[in-house]
């Protein structure tokens, strides 16, 4: 008998066809709407697999799915899941690393360029018909090339940002991670720093850590106080890694120069957020991996991980390796 997969993210036709060769599929297009939540709750008791993204999968939902064997997330970040709880329940969790690395690093660099050169602010001025004379120092930005790039979290995406900075823009690279990374140091002439030292020295501080119990609130008032008035702060990781109120204060008071933000404490960002009143903020809608090519590649990866799990094989991108031992 075919297994049953509850899908809470729409797939392209070829991927849907591929998944349907292995499973009966129930698609719930908007699992966060009232109707979507009800349909999800109705479908969970029959689910062997769950495939989607951006949904907090809590214990109450999991309790409704007694035969669930696999969750395939269309994301690399797994902060929406209680990994220990999934492992206890014997549910395999997989994600989609690697395929989104370069695209997300591109987004990081887009934010670096946009904030430093005030691209959004000045383009808005032109669009509004306010470009009436040659611009002067009041509208000048700051250089990116040759400035010091500080990466907090030198993993896959951090490394891809460092690559762009080092080879493309001649930027000295500093980084902070759990431990030094000799291969990265050799490749980019990068230097390891404590978090405090990096925050003091870097012109651009770029966050690429996962959201975990350890990184939640990693950057707060104390950390912004260590940065300099020239510092540009970039967050392409997760909003909750940063104390947003402390960041707003740092931006409002000139403690830091600007921020390029793809992620926020609460998403979508509230339209009355003080961040949207600040010219020195470039805010994007959690679009790190959002290109046609990369989103399709992520979905393909998630489908393949699900098919493996349903076929009794170890998914390529298994997150909770412990669960496999008991599977
Ligand atoms: P990764 O390869 O696992 O890299 C994460 C790095 O963070 C690791 O090198 C790790 O260091 C470091 N790290 C973890 N905890 C740390 C801590 N407390 N202090 C310092 N460093 C720490 O993951 P990735 O593929 O690069 O993705 C990183 C994150 O980016 C994801 O988890 C996701 O939340 C976010 N992301 C956002 C978007 C977006 O749309 N904006 C898109 C994709 C991903 P060690 O290696 O030393 O342990």
mmCIF file of C-alpha atoms and ligand atoms in Angstrom:
data_model
loop_
_atom_site.group_PDB
_atom_site.id
_atom_site.type_symbol
_atom_site.label_atom_id
_atom_site.label_comp_id
_atom_site.label_asym_id
_atom_site.label_seq_id
_atom_site.Cartn_x
_atom_site.Cartn_y
_atom_site.Cartn_z
ATOM 1 C CA UNK A 1 0.000 0.000 0.000
ATOM 2 C CA UNK A 2 1.232 3.494 -0.868
ATOM 3 C CA UNK A 3 2.377 5.712 1.994
ATOM 4 C CA UNK A 4 0.648 9.024 2.659
ATOM 5 C CA UNK A 5 2.492 12.357 2.521
ATOM 6 C CA UNK A 6 1.021 15.635 3.714
ATOM 7 C CA UNK A 7 2.502 18.417 1.640
ATOM 8 C CA UNK A 8 2.292 21.961 2.959
ATOM 9 C CA UNK A 9 4.257 23.658 0.204
ATOM 10 C CA UNK A 10 3.242 23.520 -3.427
ATOM 11 C CA UNK A 11 5.589 21.561 -5.714
ATOM 12 C CA UNK A 12 6.223 21.987 -9.435
ATOM 13 C CA UNK A 13 4.351 19.501 -11.630
ATOM 14 C CA UNK A 14 7.392 17.236 -12.284
ATOM 15 C CA UNK A 15 8.241 17.042 -8.572
ATOM 16 C CA UNK A 16 4.617 16.374 -7.642
ATOM 17 C CA UNK A 17 4.563 13.566 -10.195
ATOM 18 C CA UNK A 18 7.749 12.096 -8.786
ATOM 19 C CA UNK A 19 6.447 12.176 -5.221
ATOM 20 C CA UNK A 20 3.083 10.729 -6.262
ATOM 21 C CA UNK A 21 4.875 7.714 -7.732
ATOM 22 C CA UNK A 22 5.757 6.799 -4.153
ATOM 23 C CA UNK A 23 2.928 8.217 -2.076
ATOM 24 C CA UNK A 24 -0.637 9.447 -1.886
ATOM 25 C CA UNK A 25 -0.245 13.189 -1.469
ATOM 26 C CA UNK A 26 -2.537 15.612 0.360
ATOM 27 C CA UNK A 27 -1.658 19.212 -0.474
ATOM 28 C CA UNK A 28 -2.451 21.913 2.050
ATOM 29 C CA UNK A 29 -1.587 25.161 0.323
ATOM 30 C CA UNK A 30 -1.817 27.571 3.244
ATOM 31 C CA UNK A 31 -1.259 25.701 6.500
ATOM 32 C CA UNK A 32 -1.237 28.949 8.504
ATOM 33 C CA UNK A 33 -4.739 30.120 7.545
ATOM 34 C CA UNK A 34 -7.646 29.028 9.767
ATOM 35 C CA UNK A 35 -8.921 26.661 7.050
ATOM 36 C CA UNK A 36 -5.412 25.378 6.378
ATOM 37 C CA UNK A 37 -4.801 24.563 10.045
ATOM 38 C CA UNK A 38 -8.072 22.620 10.162
ATOM 39 C CA UNK A 39 -7.194 20.675 6.985
ATOM 40 C CA UNK A 40 -3.716 19.962 8.326
ATOM 41 C CA UNK A 41 -5.134 18.644 11.594
ATOM 42 C CA UNK A 42 -7.545 16.426 9.639
ATOM 43 C CA UNK A 43 -4.760 15.035 7.444
ATOM 44 C CA UNK A 44 -2.138 14.394 10.144
ATOM 45 C CA UNK A 45 -3.606 11.151 11.559
ATOM 46 C CA UNK A 46 -3.020 9.402 8.185
ATOM 47 C CA UNK A 47 0.410 10.968 7.518
ATOM 48 C CA UNK A 48 3.526 8.843 7.100
ATOM 49 C CA UNK A 49 5.470 11.847 5.849
ATOM 50 C CA UNK A 50 5.272 15.635 6.113
ATOM 51 C CA UNK A 51 6.960 17.870 3.537
ATOM 52 C CA UNK A 52 7.053 21.668 3.581
ATOM 53 C CA UNK A 53 8.590 24.770 5.141
ATOM 54 C CA UNK A 54 7.988 27.713 7.455
ATOM 55 C CA UNK A 55 5.592 25.922 9.782
ATOM 56 C CA UNK A 56 6.302 25.514 13.488
ATOM 57 C CA UNK A 57 5.793 21.805 14.000
ATOM 58 C CA UNK A 58 4.997 21.612 17.697
ATOM 59 C CA UNK A 59 4.207 18.668 19.978
ATOM 60 C CA UNK A 60 0.449 19.262 19.689
ATOM 61 C CA UNK A 61 0.590 18.792 15.909
ATOM 62 C CA UNK A 62 2.917 15.797 16.196
ATOM 63 C CA UNK A 63 0.539 14.183 18.701
ATOM 64 C CA UNK A 64 -2.043 14.138 15.909
ATOM 65 C CA UNK A 65 0.286 12.125 13.664
ATOM 66 C CA UNK A 66 0.931 8.768 15.383
ATOM 67 C CA UNK A 67 2.217 7.021 12.237
ATOM 68 C CA UNK A 68 4.518 9.841 11.099
ATOM 69 C CA UNK A 69 7.936 8.495 10.070
ATOM 70 C CA UNK A 70 9.589 11.398 8.254
ATOM 71 C CA UNK A 71 9.579 15.187 8.092
ATOM 72 C CA UNK A 72 11.293 16.680 5.058
ATOM 73 C CA UNK A 73 11.894 20.399 5.467
ATOM 74 C CA UNK A 74 12.330 22.603 2.390
ATOM 75 C CA UNK A 75 14.950 24.695 4.197
ATOM 76 C CA UNK A 76 18.421 24.343 5.642
ATOM 77 C CA UNK A 77 17.437 25.995 8.938
ATOM 78 C CA UNK A 78 15.671 23.563 11.266
ATOM 79 C CA UNK A 79 14.650 26.003 14.008
ATOM 80 C CA UNK A 80 10.965 25.248 13.369
ATOM 81 C CA UNK A 81 11.400 21.746 14.772
ATOM 82 C CA UNK A 82 12.089 20.320 18.211
ATOM 83 C CA UNK A 83 14.792 17.927 17.043
ATOM 84 C CA UNK A 84 15.018 16.036 20.338
ATOM 85 C CA UNK A 85 11.263 15.471 20.371
ATOM 86 C CA UNK A 86 11.302 14.193 16.775
ATOM 87 C CA UNK A 87 14.149 11.844 17.654
ATOM 88 C CA UNK A 88 12.306 10.564 20.738
ATOM 89 C CA UNK A 89 9.314 9.841 18.519
ATOM 90 C CA UNK A 90 11.545 8.049 15.981
ATOM 91 C CA UNK A 91 10.719 10.572 13.226
ATOM 92 C CA UNK A 92 13.455 11.276 10.663
ATOM 93 C CA UNK A 93 14.061 14.980 9.986
ATOM 94 C CA UNK A 94 15.836 16.045 6.798
ATOM 95 C CA UNK A 95 16.688 19.475 5.380
ATOM 96 C CA UNK A 96 18.090 20.991 2.164
ATOM 97 C CA UNK A 97 21.671 22.172 2.743
ATOM 98 C CA UNK A 98 24.162 23.087 -0.020
ATOM 99 C CA UNK A 99 21.669 23.741 -2.834
ATOM 100 C CA UNK A 100 20.813 27.168 -1.381
ATOM 101 C CA UNK A 101 24.270 28.187 -0.184
ATOM 102 C CA UNK A 102 25.383 30.302 -3.160
ATOM 103 C CA UNK A 103 22.011 31.997 -3.640
ATOM 104 C CA UNK A 104 21.782 32.945 0.030
ATOM 105 C CA UNK A 105 25.342 34.294 -0.072
ATOM 106 C CA UNK A 106 24.314 36.379 -3.110
ATOM 107 C CA UNK A 107 21.514 37.843 -0.981
ATOM 108 C CA UNK A 108 24.026 38.621 1.753
ATOM 109 C CA UNK A 109 26.191 40.464 -0.721
ATOM 110 C CA UNK A 110 23.209 42.270 -2.214
ATOM 111 C CA UNK A 111 22.494 43.599 1.290
ATOM 112 C CA UNK A 112 26.142 44.545 1.819
ATOM 113 C CA UNK A 113 26.155 46.524 -1.433
ATOM 114 C CA UNK A 114 22.702 48.038 -0.931
ATOM 115 C CA UNK A 115 23.425 49.291 2.589
ATOM 116 C CA UNK A 116 26.942 50.574 1.920
ATOM 117 C CA UNK A 117 26.009 52.388 -1.292
ATOM 118 C CA UNK A 118 22.504 53.362 -0.090
ATOM 119 C CA UNK A 119 21.021 51.826 -3.229
ATOM 120 C CA UNK A 120 17.408 51.554 -2.040
ATOM 121 C CA UNK A 121 17.327 54.996 -0.450
ATOM 122 C CA UNK A 122 18.793 56.728 -3.512
ATOM 123 C CA UNK A 123 16.795 54.721 -6.051
ATOM 124 C CA UNK A 124 13.638 55.700 -4.142
ATOM 125 C CA UNK A 125 14.721 59.330 -4.332
ATOM 126 C CA UNK A 126 15.014 59.051 -8.137
ATOM 127 C CA UNK A 127 11.672 57.240 -8.445
ATOM 128 C CA UNK A 128 10.000 59.943 -6.352
ATOM 129 C CA UNK A 129 11.235 62.635 -8.737
ATOM 130 C CA UNK A 130 13.516 64.105 -6.056
ATOM 131 C CA UNK A 131 16.730 63.916 -8.107
ATOM 132 C CA UNK A 132 16.847 67.560 -9.066
ATOM 133 C CA UNK A 133 20.589 68.243 -8.906
ATOM 134 C CA UNK A 134 23.884 66.354 -8.758
ATOM 135 C CA UNK A 135 24.119 64.462 -5.496
ATOM 136 C CA UNK A 136 26.645 65.623 -2.893
ATOM 137 C CA UNK A 137 28.188 64.282 0.308
ATOM 138 C CA UNK A 138 24.825 64.064 2.076
ATOM 139 C CA UNK A 139 24.000 61.194 -0.288
ATOM 140 C CA UNK A 140 27.408 59.525 -0.533
ATOM 141 C CA UNK A 141 27.814 55.964 0.622
ATOM 142 C CA UNK A 142 30.839 54.082 1.855
ATOM 143 C CA UNK A 143 33.143 51.686 -0.035
ATOM 144 C CA UNK A 144 32.770 47.941 0.157
ATOM 145 C CA UNK A 145 35.997 46.894 -1.602
ATOM 146 C CA UNK A 146 38.963 46.672 0.710
ATOM 147 C CA UNK A 147 36.864 46.917 3.888
ATOM 148 C CA UNK A 148 37.003 44.249 6.587
ATOM 149 C CA UNK A 149 34.322 41.573 6.395
ATOM 150 C CA UNK A 150 33.385 39.813 9.644
ATOM 151 C CA UNK A 151 31.477 36.536 9.350
ATOM 152 C CA UNK A 152 29.699 35.209 12.433
ATOM 153 C CA UNK A 153 29.172 31.491 11.725
ATOM 154 C CA UNK A 154 31.726 30.229 9.202
ATOM 155 C CA UNK A 155 29.669 27.367 7.775
ATOM 156 C CA UNK A 156 28.498 26.764 4.216
ATOM 157 C CA UNK A 157 26.842 30.170 3.694
ATOM 158 C CA UNK A 158 29.445 32.062 5.721
ATOM 159 C CA UNK A 159 32.157 30.579 3.540
ATOM 160 C CA UNK A 160 30.311 31.542 0.346
ATOM 161 C CA UNK A 161 29.985 35.144 1.600
ATOM 162 C CA UNK A 162 33.688 35.145 2.491
ATOM 163 C CA UNK A 163 34.517 33.885 -1.004
ATOM 164 C CA UNK A 164 32.674 36.817 -2.572
ATOM 165 C CA UNK A 165 34.301 39.313 -0.228
ATOM 166 C CA UNK A 166 37.836 37.977 -0.564
ATOM 167 C CA UNK A 167 38.020 37.214 -4.284
ATOM 168 C CA UNK A 168 35.520 39.755 -5.588
ATOM 169 C CA UNK A 169 36.099 42.770 -3.375
ATOM 170 C CA UNK A 170 39.583 42.330 -1.898
ATOM 171 C CA UNK A 171 38.172 42.344 1.621
ATOM 172 C CA UNK A 172 40.204 41.104 4.575
ATOM 173 C CA UNK A 173 38.057 38.394 6.218
ATOM 174 C CA UNK A 174 37.597 37.841 9.954
ATOM 175 C CA UNK A 175 35.345 35.115 11.278
ATOM 176 C CA UNK A 176 33.924 33.638 14.429
ATOM 177 C CA UNK A 177 32.641 30.059 14.809
ATOM 178 C CA UNK A 178 32.782 27.398 17.495
ATOM 179 C CA UNK A 179 36.316 26.594 16.443
ATOM 180 C CA UNK A 180 38.964 27.817 13.976
ATOM 181 C CA UNK A 181 38.740 26.505 10.404
ATOM 182 C CA UNK A 182 42.246 26.062 8.966
ATOM 183 C CA UNK A 183 41.011 25.273 5.418
ATOM 184 C CA UNK A 184 38.964 28.488 5.340
ATOM 185 C CA UNK A 185 41.891 30.476 6.692
ATOM 186 C CA UNK A 186 44.137 29.096 3.947
ATOM 187 C CA UNK A 187 41.597 29.758 1.192
ATOM 188 C CA UNK A 188 40.586 33.303 2.078
ATOM 189 C CA UNK A 189 43.531 34.382 4.211
ATOM 190 C CA UNK A 190 40.853 34.649 6.917
ATOM 191 C CA UNK A 191 41.579 35.158 10.587
ATOM 192 C CA UNK A 192 39.707 33.732 13.558
ATOM 193 C CA UNK A 193 38.474 36.167 16.216
ATOM 194 C CA UNK A 194 36.474 35.994 19.411
ATOM 195 C CA UNK A 195 32.974 37.382 18.861
ATOM 196 C CA UNK A 196 33.800 40.574 20.776
ATOM 197 C CA UNK A 197 36.991 41.197 18.791
ATOM 198 C CA UNK A 198 35.210 40.598 15.476
ATOM 199 C CA UNK A 199 32.427 43.040 16.369
ATOM 200 C CA UNK A 200 35.018 45.705 17.183
ATOM 201 C CA UNK A 201 37.194 45.191 14.115
ATOM 202 C CA UNK A 202 34.868 44.362 11.215
ATOM 203 C CA UNK A 203 33.413 47.055 8.959
ATOM 204 C CA UNK A 204 30.712 44.619 7.868
ATOM 205 C CA UNK A 205 29.353 42.140 10.429
ATOM 206 C CA UNK A 206 27.453 39.369 8.646
ATOM 207 C CA UNK A 207 25.422 36.808 10.602
ATOM 208 C CA UNK A 208 25.289 33.292 9.145
ATOM 209 C CA UNK A 209 24.732 31.167 12.271
ATOM 210 C CA UNK A 210 21.742 28.841 12.703
ATOM 211 C CA UNK A 211 19.089 29.765 15.285
ATOM 212 C CA UNK A 212 19.632 27.467 18.259
ATOM 213 C CA UNK A 213 19.211 27.737 22.031
ATOM 214 C CA UNK A 214 22.835 28.906 22.044
ATOM 215 C CA UNK A 215 22.519 31.601 19.359
ATOM 216 C CA UNK A 216 19.110 33.061 20.306
ATOM 217 C CA UNK A 217 19.783 36.686 21.301
ATOM 218 C CA UNK A 218 23.499 36.306 20.490
ATOM 219 C CA UNK A 219 23.650 39.922 19.304
ATOM 220 C CA UNK A 220 22.121 42.310 21.853
ATOM 221 C CA UNK A 221 22.780 45.737 23.376
ATOM 222 C CA UNK A 222 26.214 44.734 24.688
ATOM 223 C CA UNK A 223 27.277 43.450 21.268
ATOM 224 C CA UNK A 224 25.986 46.515 19.390
ATOM 225 C CA UNK A 225 27.913 48.664 21.877
ATOM 226 C CA UNK A 226 31.125 46.931 20.750
ATOM 227 C CA UNK A 227 30.543 47.861 17.097
ATOM 228 C CA UNK A 228 31.670 51.203 15.670
ATOM 229 C CA UNK A 229 29.664 54.062 14.120
ATOM 230 C CA UNK A 230 30.994 52.862 10.727
ATOM 231 C CA UNK A 231 29.817 49.272 11.200
ATOM 232 C CA UNK A 232 27.269 47.866 8.785
ATOM 233 C CA UNK A 233 25.292 44.966 10.212
ATOM 234 C CA UNK A 234 23.896 42.227 7.940
ATOM 235 C CA UNK A 235 21.541 39.462 9.066
ATOM 236 C CA UNK A 236 20.780 36.635 6.632
ATOM 237 C CA UNK A 237 20.549 34.012 9.403
ATOM 238 C CA UNK A 238 17.427 34.215 11.576
ATOM 239 C CA UNK A 239 15.765 37.222 13.237
ATOM 240 C CA UNK A 240 15.846 35.787 16.738
ATOM 241 C CA UNK A 241 19.647 35.629 16.737
ATOM 242 C CA UNK A 242 19.393 39.386 17.279
ATOM 243 C CA UNK A 243 17.669 41.431 19.971
ATOM 244 C CA UNK A 244 15.630 43.572 17.564
ATOM 245 C CA UNK A 245 14.931 46.362 20.069
ATOM 246 C CA UNK A 246 18.638 46.702 20.787
ATOM 247 C CA UNK A 247 19.351 46.805 17.049
ATOM 248 C CA UNK A 248 16.729 49.507 16.489
ATOM 249 C CA UNK A 249 18.301 51.549 19.281
ATOM 250 C CA UNK A 250 21.781 51.102 17.775
ATOM 251 C CA UNK A 251 20.510 52.256 14.368
ATOM 252 C CA UNK A 252 18.495 55.190 15.719
ATOM 253 C CA UNK A 253 21.374 56.511 17.820
ATOM 254 C CA UNK A 254 24.136 56.118 15.225
ATOM 255 C CA UNK A 255 25.902 53.434 17.253
ATOM 256 C CA UNK A 256 26.144 51.600 13.907
ATOM 257 C CA UNK A 257 25.912 53.012 10.382
ATOM 258 C CA UNK A 258 23.306 50.777 8.746
ATOM 259 C CA UNK A 259 21.691 47.351 8.652
ATOM 260 C CA UNK A 260 20.763 44.991 5.836
ATOM 261 C CA UNK A 261 18.145 42.587 7.134
ATOM 262 C CA UNK A 262 16.544 39.603 5.434
ATOM 263 C CA UNK A 263 15.134 38.066 8.613
ATOM 264 C CA UNK A 264 13.224 39.402 11.615
ATOM 265 C CA UNK A 265 12.053 38.388 15.077
ATOM 266 C CA UNK A 266 8.531 38.136 13.713
ATOM 267 C CA UNK A 267 7.763 37.531 10.031
ATOM 268 C CA UNK A 268 6.255 39.017 7.964
ATOM 269 C CA UNK A 269 7.663 42.224 9.477
ATOM 270 C CA UNK A 270 4.896 44.381 10.969
ATOM 271 C CA UNK A 271 4.193 47.417 8.788
ATOM 272 C CA UNK A 272 4.560 49.689 11.846
ATOM 273 C CA UNK A 273 8.037 48.374 12.707
ATOM 274 C CA UNK A 274 10.401 51.263 13.585
ATOM 275 C CA UNK A 275 12.896 49.573 11.235
ATOM 276 C CA UNK A 276 10.812 50.764 8.299
ATOM 277 C CA UNK A 277 11.153 54.386 9.411
ATOM 278 C CA UNK A 278 14.942 54.258 9.134
ATOM 279 C CA UNK A 279 16.723 55.276 5.908
ATOM 280 C CA UNK A 280 19.790 53.334 7.026
ATOM 281 C CA UNK A 281 17.903 50.021 6.966
ATOM 282 C CA UNK A 282 17.448 47.809 3.933
ATOM 283 C CA UNK A 283 14.788 45.226 4.773
ATOM 284 C CA UNK A 284 14.011 42.279 2.489
ATOM 285 C CA UNK A 285 11.260 39.648 2.909
ATOM 286 C CA UNK A 286 13.241 36.552 3.968
ATOM 287 C CA UNK A 287 14.311 36.044 0.365
ATOM 288 C CA UNK A 288 17.750 34.523 0.987
ATOM 289 C CA UNK A 289 17.183 31.455 -1.182
ATOM 290 C CA UNK A 290 14.296 32.863 -3.219
ATOM 291 C CA UNK A 291 15.260 32.348 -6.851
ATOM 292 C CA UNK A 292 13.326 30.101 -9.235
ATOM 293 C CA UNK A 293 16.327 27.817 -9.696
ATOM 294 C CA UNK A 294 17.225 27.457 -6.044
ATOM 295 C CA UNK A 295 13.689 27.021 -4.708
ATOM 296 C CA UNK A 296 13.164 24.248 -7.283
ATOM 297 C CA UNK A 297 16.470 22.641 -6.293
ATOM 298 C CA UNK A 298 15.462 22.800 -2.612
ATOM 299 C CA UNK A 299 12.081 21.240 -3.339
ATOM 300 C CA UNK A 300 13.757 18.482 -5.400
ATOM 301 C CA UNK A 301 16.137 17.790 -2.557
ATOM 302 C CA UNK A 302 13.242 17.630 -0.064
ATOM 303 C CA UNK A 303 11.282 15.263 -2.327
ATOM 304 C CA UNK A 304 14.291 12.947 -2.704
ATOM 305 C CA UNK A 305 14.845 12.964 1.066
ATOM 306 C CA UNK A 306 11.177 12.035 1.575
ATOM 307 C CA UNK A 307 11.270 9.255 -1.023
ATOM 308 C CA UNK A 308 14.360 7.783 0.651
ATOM 309 C CA UNK A 309 12.702 7.870 4.060
ATOM 310 C CA UNK A 310 9.485 6.270 2.742
ATOM 311 C CA UNK A 311 11.559 3.590 0.981
ATOM 312 C CA UNK A 312 13.356 2.670 4.197
ATOM 313 C CA UNK A 313 16.606 4.276 3.089
ATOM 314 C CA UNK A 314 18.558 6.859 5.021
ATOM 315 C CA UNK A 315 17.784 10.331 3.612
ATOM 316 C CA UNK A 316 20.879 12.058 2.221
ATOM 317 C CA UNK A 317 20.316 15.129 4.371
ATOM 318 C CA UNK A 318 19.246 13.494 7.601
ATOM 319 C CA UNK A 319 19.455 15.971 10.497
ATOM 320 C CA UNK A 320 18.716 13.758 13.528
ATOM 321 C CA UNK A 321 21.159 10.930 12.918
ATOM 322 C CA UNK A 322 20.158 9.362 16.269
ATOM 323 C CA UNK A 323 16.663 8.680 14.930
ATOM 324 C CA UNK A 324 18.080 6.507 12.139
ATOM 325 C CA UNK A 325 19.533 4.067 14.668
ATOM 326 C CA UNK A 326 16.016 3.376 15.951
ATOM 327 C CA UNK A 327 14.221 3.612 12.592
HETATM 328 P P1 LIG B 1 26.099 25.619 8.528
HETATM 329 O O1 LIG B 1 26.916 25.150 7.379
HETATM 330 O O2 LIG B 1 25.715 24.637 9.575
HETATM 331 O O3 LIG B 1 26.890 26.838 9.196
HETATM 332 C C1 LIG B 1 26.546 27.397 10.406
HETATM 333 C C2 LIG B 1 27.832 27.830 11.100
HETATM 334 O O4 LIG B 1 27.455 28.535 12.284
HETATM 335 C C3 LIG B 1 28.718 26.671 11.517
HETATM 336 O O5 LIG B 1 29.963 26.819 10.909
HETATM 337 C C4 LIG B 1 28.827 26.802 13.035
HETATM 338 O O6 LIG B 1 30.148 26.743 13.508
HETATM 339 C C5 LIG B 1 28.394 28.221 13.278
HETATM 340 N N1 LIG B 1 27.793 28.356 14.602
HETATM 341 C C6 LIG B 1 26.768 27.660 15.131
HETATM 342 N N2 LIG B 1 26.532 28.092 16.387
HETATM 343 C C7 LIG B 1 27.432 29.060 16.638
HETATM 344 C C8 LIG B 1 27.703 29.885 17.759
HETATM 345 N N3 LIG B 1 26.992 29.784 18.880
HETATM 346 N N4 LIG B 1 28.715 30.786 17.676
HETATM 347 C C9 LIG B 1 29.442 30.876 16.543
HETATM 348 N N5 LIG B 1 29.241 30.129 15.449
HETATM 349 C C10 LIG B 1 28.246 29.231 15.501
HETATM 350 O O7 LIG B 1 24.736 26.266 8.018
HETATM 351 P P2 LIG B 1 24.475 27.077 6.676
HETATM 352 O O8 LIG B 1 24.012 26.159 5.614
HETATM 353 O O9 LIG B 1 25.629 27.967 6.404
HETATM 354 O O10 LIG B 1 23.181 27.939 7.136
HETATM 355 C C11 LIG B 1 23.269 28.811 8.233
HETATM 356 C C12 LIG B 1 21.919 29.387 8.591
HETATM 357 O O11 LIG B 1 21.533 30.355 7.635
HETATM 358 C C13 LIG B 1 20.743 28.394 8.582
HETATM 359 O O12 LIG B 1 20.664 27.651 9.767
HETATM 360 C C14 LIG B 1 19.551 29.282 8.380
HETATM 361 O O13 LIG B 1 18.971 29.655 9.617
HETATM 362 C C15 LIG B 1 20.130 30.525 7.706
HETATM 363 N N6 LIG B 1 19.607 30.669 6.329
HETATM 364 C C16 LIG B 1 18.856 31.761 6.026
HETATM 365 C C17 LIG B 1 18.371 31.908 4.751
HETATM 366 C C18 LIG B 1 17.554 33.111 4.376
HETATM 367 O O14 LIG B 1 16.635 32.982 3.565
HETATM 368 N N7 LIG B 1 17.871 34.286 4.886
HETATM 369 C C19 LIG B 1 18.624 30.939 3.769
HETATM 370 C C20 LIG B 1 19.385 29.852 4.110
HETATM 371 C C21 LIG B 1 19.871 29.709 5.408
HETATM 372 P P3 LIG B 1 30.967 25.387 13.757
HETATM 373 O O15 LIG B 1 31.130 24.799 12.387
HETATM 374 O O16 LIG B 1 32.247 25.857 14.324
HETATM 375 O O17 LIG B 1 30.119 24.551 14.659
#
